[in-house]
Short mmCIF file of C-alpha atoms and ligand atoms in Angstrom, two decimals:
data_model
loop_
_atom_site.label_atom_id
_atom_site.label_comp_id
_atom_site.label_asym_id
_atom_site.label_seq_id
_atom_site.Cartn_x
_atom_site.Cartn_y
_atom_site.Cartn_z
CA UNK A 1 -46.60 267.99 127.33
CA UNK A 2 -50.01 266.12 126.98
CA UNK A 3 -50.67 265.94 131.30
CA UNK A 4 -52.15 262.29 130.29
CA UNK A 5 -49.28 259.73 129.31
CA UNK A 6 -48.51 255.98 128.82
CA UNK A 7 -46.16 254.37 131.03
CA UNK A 8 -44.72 251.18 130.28
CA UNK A 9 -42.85 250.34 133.20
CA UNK A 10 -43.25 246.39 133.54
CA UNK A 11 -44.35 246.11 129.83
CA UNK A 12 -42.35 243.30 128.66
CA UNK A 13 -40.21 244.03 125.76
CA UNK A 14 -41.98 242.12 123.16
CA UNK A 15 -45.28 243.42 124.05
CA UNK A 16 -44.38 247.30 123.97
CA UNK A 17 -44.92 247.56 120.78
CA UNK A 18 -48.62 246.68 120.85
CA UNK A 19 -49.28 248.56 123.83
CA UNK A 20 -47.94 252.05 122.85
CA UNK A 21 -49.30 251.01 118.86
CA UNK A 22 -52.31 251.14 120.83
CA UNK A 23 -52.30 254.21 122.92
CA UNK A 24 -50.61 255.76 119.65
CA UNK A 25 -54.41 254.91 118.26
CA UNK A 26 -56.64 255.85 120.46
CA UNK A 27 -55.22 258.78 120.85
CA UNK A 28 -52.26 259.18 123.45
CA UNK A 29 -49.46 261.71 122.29
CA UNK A 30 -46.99 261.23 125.69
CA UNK A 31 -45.38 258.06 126.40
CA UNK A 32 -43.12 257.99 129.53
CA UNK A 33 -40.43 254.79 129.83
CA UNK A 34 -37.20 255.05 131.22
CA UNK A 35 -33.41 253.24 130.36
CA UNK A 36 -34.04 250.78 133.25
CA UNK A 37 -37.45 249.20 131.68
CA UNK A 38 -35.39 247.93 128.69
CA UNK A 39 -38.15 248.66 126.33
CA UNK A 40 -36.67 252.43 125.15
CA UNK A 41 -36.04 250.18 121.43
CA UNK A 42 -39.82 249.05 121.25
CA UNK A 43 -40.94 252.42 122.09
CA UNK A 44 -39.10 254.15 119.77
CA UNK A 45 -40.29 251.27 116.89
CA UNK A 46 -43.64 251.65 117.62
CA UNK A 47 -43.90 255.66 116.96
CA UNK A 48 -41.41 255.54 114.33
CA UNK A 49 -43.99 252.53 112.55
CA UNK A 50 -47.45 254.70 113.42
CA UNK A 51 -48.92 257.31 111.42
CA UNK A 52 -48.64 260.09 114.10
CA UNK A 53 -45.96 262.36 113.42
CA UNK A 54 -42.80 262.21 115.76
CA UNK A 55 -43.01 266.13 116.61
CA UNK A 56 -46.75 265.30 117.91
CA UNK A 57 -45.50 262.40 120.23
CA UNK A 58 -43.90 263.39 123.70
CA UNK A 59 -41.52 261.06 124.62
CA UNK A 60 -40.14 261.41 127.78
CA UNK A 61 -37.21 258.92 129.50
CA UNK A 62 -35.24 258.40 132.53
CA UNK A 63 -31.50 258.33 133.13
CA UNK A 64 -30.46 255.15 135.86
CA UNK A 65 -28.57 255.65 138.89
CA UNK A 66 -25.52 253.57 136.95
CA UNK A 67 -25.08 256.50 134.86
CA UNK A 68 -24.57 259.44 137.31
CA UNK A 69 -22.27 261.63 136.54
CA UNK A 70 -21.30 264.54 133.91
CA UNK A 71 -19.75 262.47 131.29
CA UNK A 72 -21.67 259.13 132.15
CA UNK A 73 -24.99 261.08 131.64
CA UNK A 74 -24.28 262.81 128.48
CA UNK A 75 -23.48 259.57 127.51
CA UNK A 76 -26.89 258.01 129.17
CA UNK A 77 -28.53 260.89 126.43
CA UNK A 78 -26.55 258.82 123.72
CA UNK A 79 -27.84 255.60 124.60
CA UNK A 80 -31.33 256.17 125.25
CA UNK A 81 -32.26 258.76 122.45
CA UNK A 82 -30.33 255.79 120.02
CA UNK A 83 -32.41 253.48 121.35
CA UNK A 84 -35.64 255.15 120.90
CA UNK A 85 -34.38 256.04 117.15
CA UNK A 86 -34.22 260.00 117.86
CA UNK A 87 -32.40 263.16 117.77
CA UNK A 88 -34.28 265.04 120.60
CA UNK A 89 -35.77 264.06 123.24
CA UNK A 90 -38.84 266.00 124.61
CA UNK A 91 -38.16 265.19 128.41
CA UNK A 92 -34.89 263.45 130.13
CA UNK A 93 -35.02 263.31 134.05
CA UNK A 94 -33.13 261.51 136.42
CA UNK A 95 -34.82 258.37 137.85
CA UNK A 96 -34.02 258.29 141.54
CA UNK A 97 -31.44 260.60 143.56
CA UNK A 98 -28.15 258.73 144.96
CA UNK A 99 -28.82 260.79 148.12
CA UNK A 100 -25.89 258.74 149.54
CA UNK A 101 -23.76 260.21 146.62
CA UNK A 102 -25.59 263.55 145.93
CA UNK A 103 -22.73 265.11 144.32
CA UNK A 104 -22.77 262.24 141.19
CA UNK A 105 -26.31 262.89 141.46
CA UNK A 106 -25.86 267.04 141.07
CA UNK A 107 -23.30 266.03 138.38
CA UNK A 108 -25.98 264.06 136.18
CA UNK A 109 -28.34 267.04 136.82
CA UNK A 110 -25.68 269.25 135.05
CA UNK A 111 -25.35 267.02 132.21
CA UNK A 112 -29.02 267.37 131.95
CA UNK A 113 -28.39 271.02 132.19
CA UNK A 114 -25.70 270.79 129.34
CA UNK A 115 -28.09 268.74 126.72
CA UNK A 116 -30.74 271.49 127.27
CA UNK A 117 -28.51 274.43 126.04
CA UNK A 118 -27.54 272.10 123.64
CA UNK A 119 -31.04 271.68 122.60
CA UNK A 120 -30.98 267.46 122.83
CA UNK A 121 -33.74 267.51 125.39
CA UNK A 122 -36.52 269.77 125.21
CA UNK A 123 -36.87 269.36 128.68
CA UNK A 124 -34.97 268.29 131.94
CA UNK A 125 -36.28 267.03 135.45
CA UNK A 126 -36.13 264.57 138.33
CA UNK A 127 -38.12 261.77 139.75
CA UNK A 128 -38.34 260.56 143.67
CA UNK A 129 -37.01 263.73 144.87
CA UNK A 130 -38.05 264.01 148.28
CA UNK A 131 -38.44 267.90 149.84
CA UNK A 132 -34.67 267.78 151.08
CA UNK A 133 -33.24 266.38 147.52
CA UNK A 134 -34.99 269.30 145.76
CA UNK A 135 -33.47 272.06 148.45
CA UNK A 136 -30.19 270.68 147.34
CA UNK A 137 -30.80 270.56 143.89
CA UNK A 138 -32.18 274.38 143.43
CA UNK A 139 -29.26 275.48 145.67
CA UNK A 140 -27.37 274.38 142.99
CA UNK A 141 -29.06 273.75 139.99
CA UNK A 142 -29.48 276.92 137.18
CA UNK A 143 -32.30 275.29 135.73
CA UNK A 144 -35.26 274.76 137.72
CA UNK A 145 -36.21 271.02 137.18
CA UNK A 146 -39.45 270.93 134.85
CA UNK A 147 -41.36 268.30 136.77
CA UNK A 148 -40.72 265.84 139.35
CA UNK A 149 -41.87 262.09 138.90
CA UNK A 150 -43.73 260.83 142.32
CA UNK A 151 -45.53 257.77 143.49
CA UNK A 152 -48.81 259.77 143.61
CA UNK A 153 -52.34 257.45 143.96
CA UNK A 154 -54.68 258.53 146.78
CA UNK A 155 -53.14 256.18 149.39
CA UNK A 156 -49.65 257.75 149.08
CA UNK A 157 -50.41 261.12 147.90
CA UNK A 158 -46.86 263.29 148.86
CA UNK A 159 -48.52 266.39 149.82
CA UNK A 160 -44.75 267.75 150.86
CA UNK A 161 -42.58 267.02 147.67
CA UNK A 162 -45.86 267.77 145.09
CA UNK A 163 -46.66 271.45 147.02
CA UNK A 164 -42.81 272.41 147.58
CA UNK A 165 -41.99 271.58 143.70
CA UNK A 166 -45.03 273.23 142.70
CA UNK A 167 -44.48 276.06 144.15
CA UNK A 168 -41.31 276.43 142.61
CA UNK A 169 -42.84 275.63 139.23
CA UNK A 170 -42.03 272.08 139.11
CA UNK A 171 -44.73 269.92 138.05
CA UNK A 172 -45.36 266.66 140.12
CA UNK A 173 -46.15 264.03 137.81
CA UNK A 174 -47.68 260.70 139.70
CA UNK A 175 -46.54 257.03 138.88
CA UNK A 176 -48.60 254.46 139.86
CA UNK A 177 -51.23 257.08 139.63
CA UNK A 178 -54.06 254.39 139.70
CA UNK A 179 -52.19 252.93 142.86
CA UNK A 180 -50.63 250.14 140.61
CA UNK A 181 -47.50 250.13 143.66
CA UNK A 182 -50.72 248.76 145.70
CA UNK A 183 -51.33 245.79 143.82
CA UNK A 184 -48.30 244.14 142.43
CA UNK A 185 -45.92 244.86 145.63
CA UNK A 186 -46.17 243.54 149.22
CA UNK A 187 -46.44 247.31 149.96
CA UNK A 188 -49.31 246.55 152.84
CA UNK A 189 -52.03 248.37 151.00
CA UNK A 190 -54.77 246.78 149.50
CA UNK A 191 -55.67 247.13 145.68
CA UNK A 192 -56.82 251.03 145.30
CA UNK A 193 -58.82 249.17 142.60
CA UNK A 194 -61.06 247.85 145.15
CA UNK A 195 -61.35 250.76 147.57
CA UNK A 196 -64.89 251.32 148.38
CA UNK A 197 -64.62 254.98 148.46
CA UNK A 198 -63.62 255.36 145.27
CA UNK A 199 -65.99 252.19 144.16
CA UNK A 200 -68.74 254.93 145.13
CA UNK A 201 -67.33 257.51 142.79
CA UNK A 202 -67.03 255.73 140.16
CA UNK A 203 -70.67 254.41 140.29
CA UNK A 204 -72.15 257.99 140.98
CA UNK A 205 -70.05 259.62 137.70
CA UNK A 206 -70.63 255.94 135.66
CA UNK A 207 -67.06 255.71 135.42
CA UNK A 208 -64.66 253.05 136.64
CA UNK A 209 -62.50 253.12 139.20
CA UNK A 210 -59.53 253.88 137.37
CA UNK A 211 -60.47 256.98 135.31
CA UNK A 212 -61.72 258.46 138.85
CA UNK A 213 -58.35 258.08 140.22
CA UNK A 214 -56.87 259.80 137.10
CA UNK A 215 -59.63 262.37 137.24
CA UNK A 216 -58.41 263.36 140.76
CA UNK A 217 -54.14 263.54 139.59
CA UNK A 218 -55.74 265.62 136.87
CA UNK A 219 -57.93 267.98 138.67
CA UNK A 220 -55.27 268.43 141.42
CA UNK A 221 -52.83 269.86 138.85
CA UNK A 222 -51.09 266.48 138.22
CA UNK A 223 -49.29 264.90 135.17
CA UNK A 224 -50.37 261.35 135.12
CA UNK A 225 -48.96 258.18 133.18
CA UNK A 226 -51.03 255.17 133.92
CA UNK A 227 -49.47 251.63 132.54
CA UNK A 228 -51.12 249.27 130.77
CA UNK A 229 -50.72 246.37 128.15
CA UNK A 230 -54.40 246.13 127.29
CA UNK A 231 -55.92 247.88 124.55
CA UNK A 232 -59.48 248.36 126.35
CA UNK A 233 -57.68 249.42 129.72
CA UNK A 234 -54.80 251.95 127.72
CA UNK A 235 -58.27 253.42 125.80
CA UNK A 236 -60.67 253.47 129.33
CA UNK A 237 -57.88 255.07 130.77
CA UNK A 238 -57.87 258.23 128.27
CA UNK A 239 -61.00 258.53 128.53
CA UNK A 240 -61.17 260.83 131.42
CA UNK A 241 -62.38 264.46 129.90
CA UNK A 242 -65.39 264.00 130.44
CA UNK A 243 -66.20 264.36 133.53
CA UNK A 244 -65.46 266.37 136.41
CA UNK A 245 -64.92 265.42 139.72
CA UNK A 246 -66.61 267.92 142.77
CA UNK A 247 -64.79 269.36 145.47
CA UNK A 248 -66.78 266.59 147.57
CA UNK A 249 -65.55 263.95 145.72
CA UNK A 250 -61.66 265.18 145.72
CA UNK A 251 -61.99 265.47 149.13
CA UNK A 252 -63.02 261.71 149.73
CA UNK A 253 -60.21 260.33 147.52
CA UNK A 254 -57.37 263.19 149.57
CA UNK A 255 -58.95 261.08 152.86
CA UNK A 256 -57.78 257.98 152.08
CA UNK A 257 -53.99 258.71 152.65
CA UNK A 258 -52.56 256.00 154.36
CA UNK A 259 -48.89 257.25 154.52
CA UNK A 260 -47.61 254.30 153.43
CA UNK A 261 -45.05 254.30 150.91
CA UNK A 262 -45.48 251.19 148.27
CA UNK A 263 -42.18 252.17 146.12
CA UNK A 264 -38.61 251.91 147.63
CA UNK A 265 -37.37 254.62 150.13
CA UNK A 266 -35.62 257.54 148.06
CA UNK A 267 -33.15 257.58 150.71
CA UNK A 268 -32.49 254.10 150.86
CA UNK A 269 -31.95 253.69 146.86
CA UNK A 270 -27.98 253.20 146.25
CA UNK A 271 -25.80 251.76 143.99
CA UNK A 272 -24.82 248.76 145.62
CA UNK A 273 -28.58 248.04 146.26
CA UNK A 274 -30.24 249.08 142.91
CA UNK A 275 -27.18 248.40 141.03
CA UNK A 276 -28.40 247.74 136.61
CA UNK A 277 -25.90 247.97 134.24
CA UNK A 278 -27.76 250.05 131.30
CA UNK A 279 -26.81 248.46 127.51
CA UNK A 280 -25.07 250.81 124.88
CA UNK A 281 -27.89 251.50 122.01
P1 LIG B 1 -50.37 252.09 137.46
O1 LIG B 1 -50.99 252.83 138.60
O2 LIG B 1 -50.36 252.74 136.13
O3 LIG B 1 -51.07 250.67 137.39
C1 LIG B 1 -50.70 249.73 136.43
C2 LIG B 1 -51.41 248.43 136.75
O4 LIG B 1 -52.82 248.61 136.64
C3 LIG B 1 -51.06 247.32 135.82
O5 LIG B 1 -51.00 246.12 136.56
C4 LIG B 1 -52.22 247.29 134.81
O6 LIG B 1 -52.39 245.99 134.34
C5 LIG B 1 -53.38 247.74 135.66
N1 LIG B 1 -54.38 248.56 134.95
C6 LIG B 1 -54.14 249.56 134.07
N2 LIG B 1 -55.27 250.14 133.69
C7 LIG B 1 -56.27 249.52 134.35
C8 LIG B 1 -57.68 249.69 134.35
N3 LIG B 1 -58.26 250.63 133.62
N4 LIG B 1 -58.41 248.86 135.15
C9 LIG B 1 -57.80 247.91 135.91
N5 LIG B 1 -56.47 247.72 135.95
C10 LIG B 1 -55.71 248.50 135.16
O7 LIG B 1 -48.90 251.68 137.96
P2 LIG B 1 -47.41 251.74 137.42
O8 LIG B 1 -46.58 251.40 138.59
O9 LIG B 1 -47.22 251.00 136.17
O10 LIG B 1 -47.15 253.30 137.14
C11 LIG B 1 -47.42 253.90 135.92
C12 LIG B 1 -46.16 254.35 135.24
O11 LIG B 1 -45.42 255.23 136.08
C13 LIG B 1 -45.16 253.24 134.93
O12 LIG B 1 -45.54 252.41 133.86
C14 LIG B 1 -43.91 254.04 134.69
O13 LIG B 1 -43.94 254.65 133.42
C15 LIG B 1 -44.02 255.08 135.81
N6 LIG B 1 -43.32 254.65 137.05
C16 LIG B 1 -42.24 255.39 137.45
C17 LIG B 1 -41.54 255.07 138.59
C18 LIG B 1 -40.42 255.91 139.01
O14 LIG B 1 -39.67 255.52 139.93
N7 LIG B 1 -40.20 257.06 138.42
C19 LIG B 1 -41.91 253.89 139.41
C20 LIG B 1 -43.08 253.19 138.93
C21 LIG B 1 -43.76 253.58 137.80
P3 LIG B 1 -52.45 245.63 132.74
O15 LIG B 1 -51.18 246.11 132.12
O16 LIG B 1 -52.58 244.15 132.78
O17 LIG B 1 -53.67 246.34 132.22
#
Protein backbone atom coordinates (compact mmCIF):
# COMPACT_ATOMS: atom_id res chain seq x y z
CA UNK A 1 0.00 0.00 0.00
CA UNK A 2 1.40 3.43 -1.22
CA UNK A 3 1.63 5.09 2.83
CA UNK A 4 0.44 8.43 0.85
CA UNK A 5 -3.37 8.24 -0.25
CA UNK A 6 -6.37 10.36 -1.44
CA UNK A 7 -9.28 10.61 0.67
CA UNK A 8 -12.41 11.85 -0.55
CA UNK A 9 -14.49 12.02 2.35
CA UNK A 10 -16.75 15.25 1.76
CA UNK A 11 -15.96 15.21 -2.03
CA UNK A 12 -19.26 15.70 -3.49
CA UNK A 13 -20.30 13.07 -5.84
CA UNK A 14 -20.10 14.92 -9.02
CA UNK A 15 -16.78 16.28 -8.33
CA UNK A 16 -14.95 12.86 -7.44
CA UNK A 17 -14.25 12.19 -10.54
CA UNK A 18 -12.01 15.21 -11.18
CA UNK A 19 -10.39 15.00 -7.98
CA UNK A 20 -9.13 11.36 -7.98
CA UNK A 21 -8.61 11.96 -12.25
CA UNK A 22 -6.31 14.27 -10.74
CA UNK A 23 -4.41 12.55 -8.05
CA UNK A 24 -4.58 9.52 -10.64
CA UNK A 25 -2.17 12.19 -12.69
CA UNK A 26 0.05 13.48 -10.67
CA UNK A 27 0.85 10.53 -9.46
CA UNK A 28 -1.25 9.03 -6.45
CA UNK A 29 -1.69 5.11 -6.63
CA UNK A 30 -4.01 4.77 -3.11
CA UNK A 31 -7.31 6.25 -2.89
CA UNK A 32 -9.20 5.66 0.43
CA UNK A 33 -13.33 6.38 0.40
CA UNK A 34 -15.67 4.49 2.24
CA UNK A 35 -19.70 3.21 1.54
CA UNK A 36 -20.92 6.14 3.71
CA UNK A 37 -19.28 9.05 1.38
CA UNK A 38 -21.57 7.91 -1.51
CA UNK A 39 -18.90 8.52 -4.00
CA UNK A 40 -17.54 4.53 -4.12
CA UNK A 41 -19.35 4.83 -8.11
CA UNK A 42 -17.19 8.00 -9.06
CA UNK A 43 -14.19 6.46 -7.67
CA UNK A 44 -14.39 3.44 -9.28
CA UNK A 45 -15.24 5.56 -12.85
CA UNK A 46 -12.47 7.59 -12.52
CA UNK A 47 -9.65 4.66 -12.33
CA UNK A 48 -11.53 2.49 -14.56
CA UNK A 49 -11.44 5.87 -17.29
CA UNK A 50 -7.44 6.70 -16.45
CA UNK A 51 -4.55 5.21 -18.02
CA UNK A 52 -3.07 3.69 -14.79
CA UNK A 53 -3.62 0.16 -14.58
CA UNK A 54 -6.21 -1.13 -11.91
CA UNK A 55 -3.54 -3.65 -10.27
CA UNK A 56 -1.28 -0.34 -9.72
CA UNK A 57 -4.19 1.58 -7.93
CA UNK A 58 -4.89 0.73 -4.14
CA UNK A 59 -8.25 1.16 -3.42
CA UNK A 60 -9.19 0.83 -0.11
CA UNK A 61 -13.09 1.24 1.42
CA UNK A 62 -15.04 1.14 4.51
CA UNK A 63 -17.95 -1.02 5.59
CA UNK A 64 -20.91 1.34 7.68
CA UNK A 65 -22.14 0.56 10.98
CA UNK A 66 -25.74 -0.35 9.08
CA UNK A 67 -24.10 -3.30 7.75
CA UNK A 68 -22.68 -5.15 10.82
CA UNK A 69 -22.98 -8.40 10.88
CA UNK A 70 -21.74 -11.82 9.11
CA UNK A 71 -24.17 -11.95 6.34
CA UNK A 72 -24.89 -8.07 6.17
CA UNK A 73 -21.09 -7.53 5.65
CA UNK A 74 -20.40 -10.05 3.07
CA UNK A 75 -23.06 -8.44 1.54
CA UNK A 76 -21.53 -4.71 2.33
CA UNK A 77 -18.33 -6.48 0.09
CA UNK A 78 -21.07 -6.91 -2.72
CA UNK A 79 -22.20 -3.52 -2.74
CA UNK A 80 -19.20 -1.55 -2.47
CA UNK A 81 -16.71 -3.57 -4.74
CA UNK A 82 -20.01 -3.25 -7.47
CA UNK A 83 -19.97 0.09 -6.98
CA UNK A 84 -16.41 0.81 -7.49
CA UNK A 85 -16.66 -1.60 -10.75
CA UNK A 86 -14.25 -4.41 -9.18
CA UNK A 87 -13.59 -7.90 -8.32
CA UNK A 88 -11.05 -7.36 -5.44
CA UNK A 89 -10.64 -5.02 -3.31
CA UNK A 90 -7.10 -4.15 -1.99
CA UNK A 91 -8.28 -3.02 1.60
CA UNK A 92 -11.96 -3.38 3.34
CA UNK A 93 -12.09 -2.20 7.07
CA UNK A 94 -14.78 -1.47 9.23
CA UNK A 95 -15.58 2.26 9.70
CA UNK A 96 -16.37 2.75 13.36
CA UNK A 97 -16.92 -0.05 16.17
CA UNK A 98 -20.68 -0.41 17.57
CA UNK A 99 -18.95 -0.69 20.98
CA UNK A 100 -22.57 -0.68 22.31
CA UNK A 101 -23.13 -3.85 20.10
CA UNK A 102 -19.56 -5.31 19.91
CA UNK A 103 -20.66 -8.67 19.09
CA UNK A 104 -22.38 -7.34 15.43
CA UNK A 105 -19.27 -5.51 15.35
CA UNK A 106 -16.91 -8.93 15.93
CA UNK A 107 -19.42 -10.49 13.46
CA UNK A 108 -18.57 -7.92 10.54
CA UNK A 109 -14.86 -8.44 11.48
CA UNK A 110 -15.40 -12.19 10.62
CA UNK A 111 -16.99 -11.50 7.44
CA UNK A 112 -13.96 -9.49 6.76
CA UNK A 113 -12.08 -12.50 7.87
CA UNK A 114 -14.18 -14.76 5.44
CA UNK A 115 -13.59 -12.42 2.13
CA UNK A 116 -9.81 -12.61 2.89
CA UNK A 117 -9.56 -16.48 2.65
CA UNK A 118 -11.72 -16.01 -0.03
CA UNK A 119 -9.29 -13.76 -1.62
CA UNK A 120 -12.08 -10.65 -2.30
CA UNK A 121 -10.03 -8.28 -0.20
CA UNK A 122 -6.44 -8.22 -0.27
CA UNK A 123 -6.57 -6.81 2.94
CA UNK A 124 -8.83 -6.40 6.12
CA UNK A 125 -8.77 -3.76 9.06
CA UNK A 126 -10.59 -1.32 11.33
CA UNK A 127 -10.93 2.34 11.81
CA UNK A 128 -11.69 4.37 15.32
CA UNK A 129 -10.70 1.51 17.34
CA UNK A 130 -9.85 2.84 20.55
CA UNK A 131 -7.10 0.64 22.85
CA UNK A 132 -10.09 -1.34 24.55
CA UNK A 133 -11.95 -2.13 21.01
CA UNK A 134 -8.67 -3.61 19.69
CA UNK A 135 -8.14 -5.89 23.11
CA UNK A 136 -11.49 -7.24 22.18
CA UNK A 137 -10.97 -7.65 18.74
CA UNK A 138 -7.44 -9.69 18.94
CA UNK A 139 -9.03 -11.77 21.75
CA UNK A 140 -11.08 -12.84 19.18
CA UNK A 141 -10.10 -12.09 15.91
CA UNK A 142 -7.62 -14.85 13.83
CA UNK A 143 -6.47 -12.25 11.68
CA UNK A 144 -4.63 -9.48 13.08
CA UNK A 145 -6.30 -6.28 11.61
CA UNK A 146 -3.82 -4.76 8.89
CA UNK A 147 -4.13 -1.14 9.91
CA UNK A 148 -6.30 0.92 11.95
CA UNK A 149 -7.84 4.27 10.55
CA UNK A 150 -7.36 7.24 13.32
CA UNK A 151 -8.01 10.92 13.53
CA UNK A 152 -4.23 11.56 13.63
CA UNK A 153 -3.04 15.58 12.98
CA UNK A 154 -0.67 16.99 15.61
CA UNK A 155 -3.46 18.40 17.83
CA UNK A 156 -5.09 14.96 18.36
CA UNK A 157 -2.29 12.68 17.85
CA UNK A 158 -3.62 9.09 19.74
CA UNK A 159 -0.39 8.12 21.11
CA UNK A 160 -2.42 5.01 22.94
CA UNK A 161 -4.43 3.35 19.99
CA UNK A 162 -1.35 4.22 17.22
CA UNK A 163 1.57 2.53 19.76
CA UNK A 164 -0.76 -0.46 21.05
CA UNK A 165 -1.78 -1.37 17.23
CA UNK A 166 1.63 -0.90 16.20
CA UNK A 167 3.00 -2.95 18.30
CA UNK A 168 0.88 -5.62 17.32
CA UNK A 169 1.64 -4.93 13.67
CA UNK A 170 -1.26 -2.88 12.91
CA UNK A 171 -0.56 0.14 11.04
CA UNK A 172 -2.27 3.45 12.24
CA UNK A 173 -3.28 5.28 9.33
CA UNK A 174 -4.34 9.17 10.21
CA UNK A 175 -7.55 10.92 8.78
CA UNK A 176 -7.68 14.35 8.89
CA UNK A 177 -3.98 14.05 8.87
CA UNK A 178 -3.56 17.82 7.96
CA UNK A 179 -6.05 18.51 10.95
CA UNK A 180 -8.96 18.99 8.39
CA UNK A 181 -11.46 17.78 11.77
CA UNK A 182 -9.97 21.34 12.99
CA UNK A 183 -11.36 23.43 10.44
CA UNK A 184 -14.68 22.36 9.17
CA UNK A 185 -16.15 21.15 12.74
CA UNK A 186 -16.94 23.18 15.90
CA UNK A 187 -14.32 20.79 17.38
CA UNK A 188 -12.74 23.89 19.61
CA UNK A 189 -9.42 23.81 17.85
CA UNK A 190 -8.30 26.33 15.68
CA UNK A 191 -7.25 25.67 11.93
CA UNK A 192 -3.84 23.46 12.26
CA UNK A 193 -3.42 25.38 8.97
CA UNK A 194 -2.66 28.41 10.84
CA UNK A 195 -0.65 27.09 13.77
CA UNK A 196 2.38 29.13 14.19
CA UNK A 197 4.55 26.30 15.09
CA UNK A 198 4.14 24.58 12.23
CA UNK A 199 3.93 28.12 10.14
CA UNK A 200 7.77 28.10 11.29
CA UNK A 201 8.45 24.73 9.79
CA UNK A 202 7.16 25.17 6.90
CA UNK A 203 9.08 28.47 6.24
CA UNK A 204 12.50 26.97 7.48
CA UNK A 205 12.07 23.61 4.95
CA UNK A 206 10.21 26.14 2.10
CA UNK A 207 7.35 23.99 2.31
CA UNK A 208 3.76 24.72 3.25
CA UNK A 209 2.06 23.96 6.04
CA UNK A 210 0.36 21.06 4.84
CA UNK A 211 3.15 18.87 3.40
CA UNK A 212 4.93 19.47 6.96
CA UNK A 213 2.07 17.97 8.67
CA UNK A 214 2.17 14.98 6.24
CA UNK A 215 5.93 14.88 6.55
CA UNK A 216 5.51 14.29 10.33
CA UNK A 217 2.42 11.16 9.83
CA UNK A 218 5.09 9.95 7.44
CA UNK A 219 8.21 10.07 9.38
CA UNK A 220 6.38 8.76 12.51
CA UNK A 221 5.54 5.52 10.68
CA UNK A 222 2.05 6.72 9.57
CA UNK A 223 -0.23 5.96 6.53
CA UNK A 224 -1.71 9.22 5.56
CA UNK A 225 -4.76 10.16 3.19
CA UNK A 226 -5.16 13.85 2.97
CA UNK A 227 -8.59 15.10 1.08
CA UNK A 228 -8.79 17.42 -1.38
CA UNK A 229 -10.87 18.62 -4.48
CA UNK A 230 -8.19 20.90 -5.87
CA UNK A 231 -5.80 19.90 -8.35
CA UNK A 232 -2.85 22.25 -7.00
CA UNK A 233 -3.66 21.19 -3.27
CA UNK A 234 -4.14 17.01 -4.25
CA UNK A 235 -0.47 17.65 -6.27
CA UNK A 236 1.25 20.03 -3.18
CA UNK A 237 0.11 17.46 -1.05
CA UNK A 238 2.24 14.51 -2.78
CA UNK A 239 4.81 16.34 -2.89
CA UNK A 240 6.32 15.50 0.38
CA UNK A 241 9.65 13.23 -0.47
CA UNK A 242 11.62 15.61 -0.46
CA UNK A 243 12.36 16.64 2.49
CA UNK A 244 12.99 15.44 5.81
CA UNK A 245 11.84 16.63 8.87
CA UNK A 246 14.63 16.65 12.13
CA UNK A 247 14.08 15.14 15.31
CA UNK A 248 13.73 18.96 16.46
CA UNK A 249 11.15 19.64 14.26
CA UNK A 250 8.98 16.27 15.07
CA UNK A 251 9.30 17.14 18.38
CA UNK A 252 7.63 20.70 18.00
CA UNK A 253 4.68 19.36 15.95
CA UNK A 254 4.29 16.00 18.96
CA UNK A 255 4.01 19.38 21.45
CA UNK A 256 1.14 20.70 20.18
CA UNK A 257 -1.30 17.91 21.42
CA UNK A 258 -4.21 19.43 22.68
CA UNK A 259 -6.19 16.24 23.61
CA UNK A 260 -9.03 17.30 22.10
CA UNK A 261 -10.89 15.04 20.02
CA UNK A 262 -12.48 16.91 16.73
CA UNK A 263 -14.29 13.56 15.32
CA UNK A 264 -17.23 11.87 17.22
CA UNK A 265 -16.51 9.75 20.40
CA UNK A 266 -15.88 5.98 19.27
CA UNK A 267 -17.83 5.06 22.19
CA UNK A 268 -20.59 7.22 21.67
CA UNK A 269 -21.12 6.17 17.78
CA UNK A 270 -24.44 3.85 17.64
CA UNK A 271 -26.95 2.95 15.44
CA UNK A 272 -29.69 4.94 16.50
CA UNK A 273 -27.32 8.00 16.45
CA UNK A 274 -25.26 7.44 13.20
CA UNK A 275 -27.97 5.52 11.66
CA UNK A 276 -27.30 5.65 7.08
CA UNK A 277 -28.97 3.29 5.18
CA UNK A 278 -26.10 2.20 2.54
CA UNK A 279 -27.70 1.79 -1.34
CA UNK A 280 -27.43 -1.70 -3.13
CA UNK A 281 -24.72 -1.15 -6.14
P1 LIG B 1 -7.78 16.59 5.80
O1 LIG B 1 -6.87 16.74 6.99
O2 LIG B 1 -7.32 15.77 4.67
O3 LIG B 1 -8.16 18.06 5.33
C1 LIG B 1 -9.02 18.27 4.25
C2 LIG B 1 -9.33 19.74 4.18
O4 LIG B 1 -8.13 20.48 3.92
C3 LIG B 1 -10.28 20.09 3.08
O5 LIG B 1 -11.13 21.13 3.55
C4 LIG B 1 -9.38 20.60 1.95
O6 LIG B 1 -10.07 21.53 1.18
C5 LIG B 1 -8.24 21.22 2.71
N1 LIG B 1 -6.92 21.07 2.06
C6 LIG B 1 -6.42 19.96 1.46
N2 LIG B 1 -5.17 20.15 1.06
C7 LIG B 1 -4.83 21.42 1.42
C8 LIG B 1 -3.65 22.18 1.27
N3 LIG B 1 -2.58 21.67 0.69
N4 LIG B 1 -3.66 23.46 1.75
C9 LIG B 1 -4.77 23.95 2.37
N5 LIG B 1 -5.90 23.26 2.55
C10 LIG B 1 -5.95 22.01 2.06
O7 LIG B 1 -9.18 16.09 6.40
P2 LIG B 1 -10.26 14.96 6.10
O8 LIG B 1 -11.15 14.98 7.28
O9 LIG B 1 -10.84 15.06 4.76
O10 LIG B 1 -9.44 13.59 6.20
C11 LIG B 1 -8.80 13.01 5.12
C12 LIG B 1 -9.44 11.71 4.73
O11 LIG B 1 -9.47 10.81 5.84
C13 LIG B 1 -10.92 11.81 4.33
O12 LIG B 1 -11.12 12.38 3.07
C14 LIG B 1 -11.34 10.37 4.45
O13 LIG B 1 -10.87 9.62 3.34
C15 LIG B 1 -10.62 9.97 5.74
N6 LIG B 1 -11.48 10.15 6.94
C16 LIG B 1 -11.83 9.03 7.64
C17 LIG B 1 -12.62 9.12 8.77
C18 LIG B 1 -12.95 7.90 9.51
O14 LIG B 1 -13.81 7.94 10.42
N7 LIG B 1 -12.34 6.76 9.22
C19 LIG B 1 -13.13 10.41 9.25
C20 LIG B 1 -12.68 11.54 8.47
C21 LIG B 1 -11.86 11.40 7.37
P3 LIG B 1 -10.20 21.42 -0.44
O15 LIG B 1 -10.83 20.11 -0.77
O16 LIG B 1 -11.06 22.60 -0.75
O17 LIG B 1 -8.80 21.55 -0.96
Amino acid sequence: MPALGLGVFQTPPDETRDAVTAALDAGYRHIDTAAAYGNEREVGEAIAASDVHRADVFIETKVWINDFGYAETLHAFEKSAGKLGVDQLDLLILHQALPGDFERTLEAYRALETLLADGKVRAIGVSNFMVEHLTALLDRATVVPALNQLEIHPYFQQNAAADFGAERGILPQAWSPIGGITFYRDSGHVNALEDPTIGAVAEKHGKSPAQVMLRWGLQHGRSVIPKSTKPHRIAENLDVFDFELSAEDLAALDGLETGKRGGPEPDAVTLETFSREIPEA
